[in-house]
Short mmCIF file of C-alpha atoms (C1' of nucleotides) in Angstrom, two decimals:
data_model
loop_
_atom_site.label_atom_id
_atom_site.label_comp_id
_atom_site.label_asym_id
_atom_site.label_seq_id
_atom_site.Cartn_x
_atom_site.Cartn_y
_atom_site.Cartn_z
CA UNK A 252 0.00 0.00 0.00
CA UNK A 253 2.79 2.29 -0.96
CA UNK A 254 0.77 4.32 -3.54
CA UNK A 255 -1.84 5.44 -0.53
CA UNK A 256 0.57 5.98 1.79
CA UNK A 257 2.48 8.47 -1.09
CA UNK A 258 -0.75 9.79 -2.13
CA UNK A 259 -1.98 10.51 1.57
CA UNK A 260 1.54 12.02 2.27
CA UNK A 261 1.03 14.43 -0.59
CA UNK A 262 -2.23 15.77 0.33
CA UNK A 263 -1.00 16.14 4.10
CA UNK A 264 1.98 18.27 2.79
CA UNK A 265 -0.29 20.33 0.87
CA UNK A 266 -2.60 21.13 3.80
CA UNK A 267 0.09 22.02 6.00
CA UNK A 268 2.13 23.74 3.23
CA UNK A 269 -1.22 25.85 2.49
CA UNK A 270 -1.55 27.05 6.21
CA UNK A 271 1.77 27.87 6.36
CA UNK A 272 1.38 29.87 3.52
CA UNK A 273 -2.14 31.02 4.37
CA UNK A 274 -0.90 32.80 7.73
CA UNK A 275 2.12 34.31 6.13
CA UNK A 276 0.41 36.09 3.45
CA UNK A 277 -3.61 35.46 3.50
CA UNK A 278 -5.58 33.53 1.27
CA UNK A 279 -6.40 35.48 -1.25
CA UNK A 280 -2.62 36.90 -1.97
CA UNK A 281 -1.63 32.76 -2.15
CA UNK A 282 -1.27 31.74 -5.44
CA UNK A 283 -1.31 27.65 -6.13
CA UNK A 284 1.80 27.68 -7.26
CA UNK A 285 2.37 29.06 -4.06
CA UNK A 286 1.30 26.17 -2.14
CA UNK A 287 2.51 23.76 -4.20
CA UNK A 288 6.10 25.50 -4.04
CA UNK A 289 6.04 25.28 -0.15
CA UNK A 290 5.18 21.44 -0.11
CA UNK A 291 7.92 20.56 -2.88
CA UNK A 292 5.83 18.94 -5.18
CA UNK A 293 5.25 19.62 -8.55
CA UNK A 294 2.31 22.52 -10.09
CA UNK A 295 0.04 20.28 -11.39
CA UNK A 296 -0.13 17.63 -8.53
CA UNK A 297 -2.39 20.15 -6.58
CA UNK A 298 -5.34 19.01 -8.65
CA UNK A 299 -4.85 15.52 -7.94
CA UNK A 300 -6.13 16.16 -4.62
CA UNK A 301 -8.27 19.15 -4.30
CA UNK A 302 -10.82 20.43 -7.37
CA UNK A 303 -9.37 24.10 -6.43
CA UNK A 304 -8.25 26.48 -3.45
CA UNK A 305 -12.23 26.59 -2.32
CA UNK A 306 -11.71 22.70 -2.08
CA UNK A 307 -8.91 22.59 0.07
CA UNK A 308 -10.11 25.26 2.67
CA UNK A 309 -12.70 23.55 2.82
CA UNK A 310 -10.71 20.86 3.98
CA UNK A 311 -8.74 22.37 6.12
CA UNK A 312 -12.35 23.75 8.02
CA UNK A 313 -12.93 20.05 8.36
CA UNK A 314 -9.84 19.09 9.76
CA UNK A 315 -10.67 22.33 12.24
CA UNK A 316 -13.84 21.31 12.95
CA UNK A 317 -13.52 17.39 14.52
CA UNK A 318 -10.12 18.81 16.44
CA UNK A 319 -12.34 21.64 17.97
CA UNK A 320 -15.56 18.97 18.58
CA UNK A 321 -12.99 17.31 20.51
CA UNK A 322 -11.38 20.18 22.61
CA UNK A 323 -14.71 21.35 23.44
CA UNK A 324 -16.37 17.92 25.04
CA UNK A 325 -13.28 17.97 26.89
CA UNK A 326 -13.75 17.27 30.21
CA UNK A 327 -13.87 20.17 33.38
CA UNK A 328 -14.59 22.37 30.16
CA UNK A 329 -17.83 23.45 32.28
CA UNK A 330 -18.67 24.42 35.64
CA UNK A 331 -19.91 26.99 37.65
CA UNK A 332 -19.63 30.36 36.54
CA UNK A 333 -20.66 32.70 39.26
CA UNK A 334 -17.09 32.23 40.03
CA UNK A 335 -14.99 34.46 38.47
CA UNK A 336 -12.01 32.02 38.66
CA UNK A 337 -14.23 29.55 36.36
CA UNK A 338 -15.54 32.29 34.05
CA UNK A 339 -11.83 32.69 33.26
CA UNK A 340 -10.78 29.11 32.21
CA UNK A 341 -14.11 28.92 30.56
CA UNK A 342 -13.28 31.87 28.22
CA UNK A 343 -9.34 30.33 28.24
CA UNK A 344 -10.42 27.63 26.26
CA UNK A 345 -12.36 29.60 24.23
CA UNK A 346 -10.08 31.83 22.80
CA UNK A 347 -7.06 29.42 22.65
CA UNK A 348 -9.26 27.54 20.02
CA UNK A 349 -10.06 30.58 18.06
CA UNK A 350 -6.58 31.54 18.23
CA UNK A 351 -4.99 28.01 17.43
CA UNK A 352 -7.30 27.96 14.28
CA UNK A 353 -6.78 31.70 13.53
CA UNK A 354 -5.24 31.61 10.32
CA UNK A 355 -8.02 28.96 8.40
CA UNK A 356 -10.61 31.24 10.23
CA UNK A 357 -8.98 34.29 8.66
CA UNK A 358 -8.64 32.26 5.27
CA UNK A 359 -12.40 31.55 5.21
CA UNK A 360 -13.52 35.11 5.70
CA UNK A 361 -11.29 36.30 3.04
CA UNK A 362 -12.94 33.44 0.74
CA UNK A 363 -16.47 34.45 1.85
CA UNK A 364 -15.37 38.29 0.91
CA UNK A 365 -15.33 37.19 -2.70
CA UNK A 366 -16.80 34.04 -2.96
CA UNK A 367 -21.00 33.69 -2.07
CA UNK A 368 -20.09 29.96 -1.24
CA UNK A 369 -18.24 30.80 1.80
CA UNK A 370 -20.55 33.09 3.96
CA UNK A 371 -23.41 30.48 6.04
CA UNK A 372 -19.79 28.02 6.74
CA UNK A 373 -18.16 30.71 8.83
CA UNK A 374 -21.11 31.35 10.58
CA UNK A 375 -21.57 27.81 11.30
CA UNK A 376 -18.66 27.16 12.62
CA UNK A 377 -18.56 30.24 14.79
CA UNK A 378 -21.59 28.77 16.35
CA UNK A 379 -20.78 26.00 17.49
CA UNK A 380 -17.54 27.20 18.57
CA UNK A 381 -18.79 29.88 20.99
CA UNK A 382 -21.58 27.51 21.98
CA UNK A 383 -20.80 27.44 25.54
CA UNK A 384 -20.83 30.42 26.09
CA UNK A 385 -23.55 31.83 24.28
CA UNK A 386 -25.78 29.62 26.45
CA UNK A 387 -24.26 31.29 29.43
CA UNK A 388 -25.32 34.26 28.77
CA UNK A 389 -28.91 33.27 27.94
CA UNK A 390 -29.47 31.29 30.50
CA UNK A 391 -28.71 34.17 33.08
CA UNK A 392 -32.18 35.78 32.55
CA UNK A 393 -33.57 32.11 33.54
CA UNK A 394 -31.75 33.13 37.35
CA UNK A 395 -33.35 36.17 37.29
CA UNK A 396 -30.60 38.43 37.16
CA UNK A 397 -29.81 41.71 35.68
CA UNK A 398 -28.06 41.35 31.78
CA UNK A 399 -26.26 44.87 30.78
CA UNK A 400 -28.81 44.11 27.92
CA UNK A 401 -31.73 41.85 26.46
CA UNK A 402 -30.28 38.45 26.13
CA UNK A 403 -30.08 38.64 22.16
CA UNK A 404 -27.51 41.47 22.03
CA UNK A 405 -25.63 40.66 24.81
CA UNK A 406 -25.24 37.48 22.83
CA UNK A 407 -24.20 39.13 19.88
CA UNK A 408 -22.06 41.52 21.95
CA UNK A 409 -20.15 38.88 23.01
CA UNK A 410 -19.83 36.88 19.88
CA UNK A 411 -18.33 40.52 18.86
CA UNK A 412 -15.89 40.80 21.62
CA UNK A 413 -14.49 37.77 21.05
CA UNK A 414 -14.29 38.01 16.98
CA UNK A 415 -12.64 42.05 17.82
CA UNK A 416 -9.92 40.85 20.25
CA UNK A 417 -9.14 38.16 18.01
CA UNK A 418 -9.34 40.10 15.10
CA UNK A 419 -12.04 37.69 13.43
CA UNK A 420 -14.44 39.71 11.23
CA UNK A 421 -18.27 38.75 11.64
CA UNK A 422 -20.66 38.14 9.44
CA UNK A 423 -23.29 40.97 8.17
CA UNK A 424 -26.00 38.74 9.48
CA UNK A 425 -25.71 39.25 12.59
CA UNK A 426 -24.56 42.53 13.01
CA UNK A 427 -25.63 45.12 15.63
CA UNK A 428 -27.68 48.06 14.87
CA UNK A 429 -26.42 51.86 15.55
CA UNK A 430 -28.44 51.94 18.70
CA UNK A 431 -26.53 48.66 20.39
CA UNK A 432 -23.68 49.92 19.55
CA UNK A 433 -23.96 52.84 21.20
CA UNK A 434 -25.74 51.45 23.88
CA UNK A 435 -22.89 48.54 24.42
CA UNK A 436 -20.22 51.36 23.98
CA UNK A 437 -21.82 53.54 26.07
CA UNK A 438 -21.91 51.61 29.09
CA UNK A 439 -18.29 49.72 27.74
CA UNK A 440 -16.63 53.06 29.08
CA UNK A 441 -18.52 54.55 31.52
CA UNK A 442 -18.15 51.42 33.54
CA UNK A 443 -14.76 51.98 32.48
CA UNK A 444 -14.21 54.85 33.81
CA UNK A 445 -16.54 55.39 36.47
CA UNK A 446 -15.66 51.38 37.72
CA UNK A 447 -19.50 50.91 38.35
CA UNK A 448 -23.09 50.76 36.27
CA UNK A 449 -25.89 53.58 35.34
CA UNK B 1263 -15.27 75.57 -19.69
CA UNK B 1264 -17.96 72.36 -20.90
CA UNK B 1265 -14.89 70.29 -21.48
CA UNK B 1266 -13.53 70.37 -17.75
CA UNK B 1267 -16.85 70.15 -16.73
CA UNK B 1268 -17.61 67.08 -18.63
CA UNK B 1269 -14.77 65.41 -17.66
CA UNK B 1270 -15.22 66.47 -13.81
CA UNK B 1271 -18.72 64.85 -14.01
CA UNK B 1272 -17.36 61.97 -15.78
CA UNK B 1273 -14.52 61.62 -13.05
CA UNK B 1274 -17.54 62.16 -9.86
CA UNK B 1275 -20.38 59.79 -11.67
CA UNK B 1276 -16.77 56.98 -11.69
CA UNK B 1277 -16.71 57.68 -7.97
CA UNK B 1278 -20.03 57.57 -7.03
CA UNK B 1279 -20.88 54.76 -9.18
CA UNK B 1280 -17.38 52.88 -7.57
CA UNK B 1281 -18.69 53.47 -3.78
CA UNK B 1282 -22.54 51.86 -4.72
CA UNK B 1283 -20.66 48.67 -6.58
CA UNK B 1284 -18.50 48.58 -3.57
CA UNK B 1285 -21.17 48.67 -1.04
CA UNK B 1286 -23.00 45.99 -2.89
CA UNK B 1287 -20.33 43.65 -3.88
CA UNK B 1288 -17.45 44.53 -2.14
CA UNK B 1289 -13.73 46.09 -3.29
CA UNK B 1290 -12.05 42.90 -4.52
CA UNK B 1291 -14.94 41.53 -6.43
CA UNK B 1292 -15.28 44.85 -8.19
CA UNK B 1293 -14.18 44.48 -11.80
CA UNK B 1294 -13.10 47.71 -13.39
CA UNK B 1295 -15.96 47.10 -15.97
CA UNK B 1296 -17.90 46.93 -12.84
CA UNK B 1297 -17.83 50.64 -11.87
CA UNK B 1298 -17.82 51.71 -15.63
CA UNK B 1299 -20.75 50.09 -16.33
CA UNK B 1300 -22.61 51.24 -13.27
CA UNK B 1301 -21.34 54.72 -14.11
CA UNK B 1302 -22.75 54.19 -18.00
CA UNK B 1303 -19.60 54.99 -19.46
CA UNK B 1304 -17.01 52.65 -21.87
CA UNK B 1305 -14.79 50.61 -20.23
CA UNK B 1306 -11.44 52.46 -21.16
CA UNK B 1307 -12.96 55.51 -19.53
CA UNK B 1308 -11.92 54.65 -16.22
CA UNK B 1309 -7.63 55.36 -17.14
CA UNK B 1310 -8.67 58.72 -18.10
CA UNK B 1311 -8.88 59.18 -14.29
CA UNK B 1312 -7.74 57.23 -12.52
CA UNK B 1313 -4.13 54.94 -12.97
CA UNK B 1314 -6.12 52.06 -11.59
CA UNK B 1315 -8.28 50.44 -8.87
CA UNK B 1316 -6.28 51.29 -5.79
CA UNK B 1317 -6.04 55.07 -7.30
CA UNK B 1318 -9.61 55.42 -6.72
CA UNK B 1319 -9.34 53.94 -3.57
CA UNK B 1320 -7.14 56.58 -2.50
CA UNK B 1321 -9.23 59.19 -4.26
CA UNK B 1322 -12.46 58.35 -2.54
CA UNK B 1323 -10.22 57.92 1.16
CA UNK B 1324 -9.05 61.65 0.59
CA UNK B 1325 -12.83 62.55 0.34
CA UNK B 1326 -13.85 60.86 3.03
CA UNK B 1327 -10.83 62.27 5.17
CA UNK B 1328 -11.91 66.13 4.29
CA UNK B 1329 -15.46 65.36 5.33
CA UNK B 1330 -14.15 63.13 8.25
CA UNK B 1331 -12.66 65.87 9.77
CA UNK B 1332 -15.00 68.66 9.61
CA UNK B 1333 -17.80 66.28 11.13
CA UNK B 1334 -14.84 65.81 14.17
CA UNK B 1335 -14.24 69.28 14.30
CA UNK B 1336 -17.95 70.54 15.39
CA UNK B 1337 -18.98 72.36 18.08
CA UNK B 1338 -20.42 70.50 21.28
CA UNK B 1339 -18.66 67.50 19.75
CA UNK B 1340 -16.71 66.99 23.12
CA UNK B 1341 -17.82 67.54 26.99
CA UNK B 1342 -18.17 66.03 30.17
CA UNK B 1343 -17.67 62.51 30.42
CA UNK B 1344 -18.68 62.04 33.84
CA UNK B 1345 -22.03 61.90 32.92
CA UNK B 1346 -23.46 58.70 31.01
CA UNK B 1347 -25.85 60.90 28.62
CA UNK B 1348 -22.20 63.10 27.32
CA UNK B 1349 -20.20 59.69 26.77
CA UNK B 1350 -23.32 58.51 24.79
CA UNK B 1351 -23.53 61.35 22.76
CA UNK B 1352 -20.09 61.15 22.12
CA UNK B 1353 -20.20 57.57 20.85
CA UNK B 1354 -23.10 58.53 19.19
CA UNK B 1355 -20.79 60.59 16.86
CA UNK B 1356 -18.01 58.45 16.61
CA UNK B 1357 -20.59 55.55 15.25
CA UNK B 1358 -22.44 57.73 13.21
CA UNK B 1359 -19.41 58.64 11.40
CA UNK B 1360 -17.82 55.47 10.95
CA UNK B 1361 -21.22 53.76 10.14
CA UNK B 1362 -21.92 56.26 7.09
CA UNK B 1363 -18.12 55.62 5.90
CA UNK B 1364 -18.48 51.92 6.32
CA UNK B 1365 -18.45 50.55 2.61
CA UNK B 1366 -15.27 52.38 2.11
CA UNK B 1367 -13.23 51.73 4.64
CA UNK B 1368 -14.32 48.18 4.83
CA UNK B 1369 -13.09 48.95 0.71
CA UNK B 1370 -9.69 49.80 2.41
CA UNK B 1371 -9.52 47.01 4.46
CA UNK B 1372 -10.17 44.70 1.49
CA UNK B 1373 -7.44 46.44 -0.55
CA UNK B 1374 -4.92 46.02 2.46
CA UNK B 1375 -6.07 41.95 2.78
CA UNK B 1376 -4.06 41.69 -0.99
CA UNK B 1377 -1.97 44.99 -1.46
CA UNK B 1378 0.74 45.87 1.11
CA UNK B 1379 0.38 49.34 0.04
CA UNK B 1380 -2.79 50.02 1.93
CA UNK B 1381 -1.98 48.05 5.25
CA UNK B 1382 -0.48 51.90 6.37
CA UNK B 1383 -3.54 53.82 5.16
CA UNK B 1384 -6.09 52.25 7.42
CA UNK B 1385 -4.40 52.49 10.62
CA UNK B 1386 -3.89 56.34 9.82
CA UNK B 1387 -7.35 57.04 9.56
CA UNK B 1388 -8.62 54.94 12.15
CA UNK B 1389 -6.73 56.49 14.34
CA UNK B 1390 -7.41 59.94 13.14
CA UNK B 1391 -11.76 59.07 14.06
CA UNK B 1392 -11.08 57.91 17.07
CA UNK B 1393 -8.66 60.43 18.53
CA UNK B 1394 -10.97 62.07 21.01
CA UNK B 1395 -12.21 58.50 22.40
CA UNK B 1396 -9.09 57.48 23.05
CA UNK B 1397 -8.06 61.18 24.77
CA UNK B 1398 -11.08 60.41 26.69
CA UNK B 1399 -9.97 56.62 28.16
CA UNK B 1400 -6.35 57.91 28.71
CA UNK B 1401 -7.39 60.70 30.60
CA UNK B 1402 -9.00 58.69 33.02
CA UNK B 1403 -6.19 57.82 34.68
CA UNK B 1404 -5.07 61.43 35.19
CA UNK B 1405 -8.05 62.06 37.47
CA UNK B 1406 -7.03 58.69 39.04
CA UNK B 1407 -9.77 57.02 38.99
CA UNK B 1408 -9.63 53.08 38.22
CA UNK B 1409 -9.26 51.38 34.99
CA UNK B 1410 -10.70 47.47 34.12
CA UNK B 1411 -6.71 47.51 32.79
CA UNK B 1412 -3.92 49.39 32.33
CA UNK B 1413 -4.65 52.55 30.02
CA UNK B 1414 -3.06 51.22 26.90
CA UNK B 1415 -4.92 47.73 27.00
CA UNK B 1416 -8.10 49.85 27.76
CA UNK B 1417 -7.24 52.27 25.02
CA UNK B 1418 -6.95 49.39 22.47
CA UNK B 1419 -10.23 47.18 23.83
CA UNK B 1420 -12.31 50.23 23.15
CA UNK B 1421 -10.51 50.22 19.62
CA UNK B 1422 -11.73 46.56 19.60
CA UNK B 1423 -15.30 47.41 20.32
CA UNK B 1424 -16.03 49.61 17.97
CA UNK B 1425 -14.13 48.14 15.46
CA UNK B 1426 -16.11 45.03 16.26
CA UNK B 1427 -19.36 46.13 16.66
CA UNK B 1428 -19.42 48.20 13.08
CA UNK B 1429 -17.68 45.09 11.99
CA UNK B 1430 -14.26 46.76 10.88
CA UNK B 1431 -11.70 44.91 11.23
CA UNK B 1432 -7.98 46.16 13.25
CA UNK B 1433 -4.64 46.23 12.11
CA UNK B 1434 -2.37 42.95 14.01
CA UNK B 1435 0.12 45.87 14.65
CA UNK B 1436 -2.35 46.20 17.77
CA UNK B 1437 -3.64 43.17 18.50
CA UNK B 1438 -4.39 41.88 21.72
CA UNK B 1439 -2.26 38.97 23.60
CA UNK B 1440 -4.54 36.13 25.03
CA UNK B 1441 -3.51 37.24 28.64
CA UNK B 1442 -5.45 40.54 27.36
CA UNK B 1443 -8.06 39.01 25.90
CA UNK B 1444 -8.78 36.77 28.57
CA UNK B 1445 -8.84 39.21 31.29
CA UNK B 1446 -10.94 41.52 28.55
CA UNK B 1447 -14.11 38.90 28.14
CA UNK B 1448 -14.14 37.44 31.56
CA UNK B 1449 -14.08 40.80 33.06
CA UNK B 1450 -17.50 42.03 30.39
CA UNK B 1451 -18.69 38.35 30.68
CA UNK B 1452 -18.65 38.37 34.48
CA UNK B 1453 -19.70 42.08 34.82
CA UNK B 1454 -22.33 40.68 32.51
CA UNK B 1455 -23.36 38.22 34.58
CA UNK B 1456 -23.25 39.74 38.14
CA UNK B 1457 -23.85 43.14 37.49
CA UNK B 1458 -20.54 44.37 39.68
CA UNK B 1459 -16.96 44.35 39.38
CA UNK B 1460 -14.79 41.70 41.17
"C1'" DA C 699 8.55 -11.19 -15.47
"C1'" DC C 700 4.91 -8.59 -17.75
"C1'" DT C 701 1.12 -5.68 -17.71
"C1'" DT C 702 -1.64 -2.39 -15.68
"C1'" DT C 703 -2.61 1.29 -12.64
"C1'" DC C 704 -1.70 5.35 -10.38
"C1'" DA C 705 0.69 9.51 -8.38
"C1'" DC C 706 3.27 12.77 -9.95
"C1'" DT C 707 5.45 16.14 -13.25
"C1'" DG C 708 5.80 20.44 -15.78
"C1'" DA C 709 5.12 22.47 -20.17
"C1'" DA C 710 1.14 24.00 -22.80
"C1'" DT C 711 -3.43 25.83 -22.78
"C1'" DT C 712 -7.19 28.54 -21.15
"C1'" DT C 713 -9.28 32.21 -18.93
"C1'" DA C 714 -10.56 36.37 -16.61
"C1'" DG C 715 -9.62 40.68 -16.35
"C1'" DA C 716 -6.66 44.82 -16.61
"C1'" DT C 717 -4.76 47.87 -19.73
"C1'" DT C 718 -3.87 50.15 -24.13
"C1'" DC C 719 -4.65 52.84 -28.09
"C1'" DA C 720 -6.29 54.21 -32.67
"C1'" DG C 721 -10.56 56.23 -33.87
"C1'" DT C 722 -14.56 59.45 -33.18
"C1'" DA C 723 -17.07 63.32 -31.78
"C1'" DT C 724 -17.37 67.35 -29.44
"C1'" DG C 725 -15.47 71.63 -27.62
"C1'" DT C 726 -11.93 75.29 -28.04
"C1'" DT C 727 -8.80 78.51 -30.08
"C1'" DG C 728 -6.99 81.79 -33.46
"C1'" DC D 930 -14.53 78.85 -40.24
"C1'" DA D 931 -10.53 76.11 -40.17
"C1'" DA D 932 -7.18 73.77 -37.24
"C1'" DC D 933 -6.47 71.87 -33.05
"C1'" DA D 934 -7.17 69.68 -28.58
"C1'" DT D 935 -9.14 66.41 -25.59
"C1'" DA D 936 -12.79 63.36 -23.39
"C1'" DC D 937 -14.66 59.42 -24.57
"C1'" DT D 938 -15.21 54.81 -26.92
"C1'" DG D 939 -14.66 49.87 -27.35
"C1'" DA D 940 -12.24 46.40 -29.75
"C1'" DA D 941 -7.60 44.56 -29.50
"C1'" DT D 942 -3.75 43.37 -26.63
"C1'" DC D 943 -1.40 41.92 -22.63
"C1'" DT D 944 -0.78 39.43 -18.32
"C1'" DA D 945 -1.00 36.61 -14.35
"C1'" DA D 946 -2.78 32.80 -12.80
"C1'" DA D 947 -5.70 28.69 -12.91
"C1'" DT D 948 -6.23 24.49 -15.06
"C1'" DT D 949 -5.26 20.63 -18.16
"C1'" DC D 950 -3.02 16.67 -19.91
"C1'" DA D 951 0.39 13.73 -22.29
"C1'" DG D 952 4.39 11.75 -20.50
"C1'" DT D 953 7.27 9.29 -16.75
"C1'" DG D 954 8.44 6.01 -13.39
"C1'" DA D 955 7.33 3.45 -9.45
"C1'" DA D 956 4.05 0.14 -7.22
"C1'" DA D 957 0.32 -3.45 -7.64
"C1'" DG D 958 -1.73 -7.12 -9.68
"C1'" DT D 959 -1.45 -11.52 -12.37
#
DNA sequence: ACTTTCACTGAATTTAGATTCAGTATGTTG
DNA sequence: CAACATACTGAATCTAAATTCAGTGAAAGT
């Protein structure tokens, strides 16, 4: 089985040749040749295993996707978050998946900037992703206590912290209108500055 | 004067037909037949203005930057932060004017994703917007009152937010660490939560 | 051993799109 | 009113990059 084992080789170097390359200088500025240059192997033997660049993001999302299934149903992932201290490695995890994956996130929203085919997958993935802690913030109003805002945008404001600090760009669907924003910003810095709520 | 005139209008209609297609479809899925068409004029039309796509980038970026500043430069624009109603008038502004700008900066950012030319350009005028915010967080300190971080990382998680929110996205030349990061979302997520500081 | 299959190669082809430029029509100048 | 200038046109050209495919040699099958 030396042909599969070749043949599996090949498209592994690709992959990892392609993030390489992908982080270095984006998606969109990486040519095939590119790619194909950083694995060693020969122009042409890039269509052998993917139909096209779309095709082998979207390979590289699956690859993403099982490893981060995984990290997430870790266990101790979850516990009880009226304690700082666990609201902390809660959001740990979080972000050290988003940043781990950073640079096929990044290469996805540059495909979904000019192709139509990449938009919903982002947002699917992002989804699932921030899971966790989406439902910890809805499930606050449940207790009864006070949100900063109606569980939907402090949902999305959220989702947008994390995508800002991380530099991930979100998707137009979900975006906040002028009034949350100003509302979120609003009491972002006065809290800031005044170290207490309005 | 009909010939300056014509070619003025010719040179505005490019422009304004450049910033719709732009809106609509984005800056890197913009063909130069694109904008022409859109603009009802022949395709080789565009060189008499401008020496390509990121030329008219620039052009409609200097536009932007005179009206920019005169919006920044009005009276009442700036006042007492202590009070919650000022900083949300304030932010009021500062969205307003980066929300009606939106399609072409986002058009900048684009450009930057594949040309290293505009990676500079952005930063500048970000920068430029959100001078008086940033006076404002720094400031703080000065009175010595207390932070959620040190003024910098406060300075730059504001940057974040409103970058996030209006779905812009930063520059890595001020990105975040995770330490940052972390301490950013469990201090809003917590705050969130409990309603107080800890 | 002999044939077939398959992964790989890289030069040749195709394609999308930017860019040019000779031609045309409309102002402008003397 | 002639001679000139220039904004505009759009078909022709150029270019970078994706994509194809006949050829090569190593493994698999018989």
């Amino acid at each position: 089985m030396k042909r599969k084992e070749r043949a599996a080789e090949t498209e592994a170097a690709l992959k990892a040749a392609a993030k390489r390359v992908f982080a270095e200088r984006g998606y969109l500025n990486t040519k095939i040749a590119d790619i194909t240059a950083e694995a060693g192997r020969a122009a042409g033997s890039f269509y052998n295993h993917f139909a096209g660049k779309e095709a082998l993001l979207e390979a590289l999302l699956a690859d993403m996707a099982t490893e981060g299934d995984s990290a997430a149903s870790a266990p101790g992932h979850l516990s009880d978050f009226t304690d700082p201290e666990a609201v902390r490695q809660h959001i740990e995890v979080s972000v050290r998946l988003y940043r781990e994956h950073a640079a096929t996130i990044r290469a996805v929203q540059e495909a979904a900037l000019v192709s139509e085919n990449f938009a919903g997958t982002l947002a699917r993935f992002a989804g699932s992703e921030m899971a966790d802690i989406l439902g910890h913030v809805t499930c606050v109003t449940d207790a009864g206590r006070r949100l900063p805002a109606p569980p939907e945008t402090a949902l999305r404001m959220v989702y947008s912290l994390v995508h800002a600090f991380l530099q991930i760009r979100r998707q137009p669907a979900d975006a906040l209108s002028d009034e949350e924003v100003t509302e979120a910003l609003t009491r972002f810095v006065y809290r800031g500055l005044n170290g207490c709520d309005f």
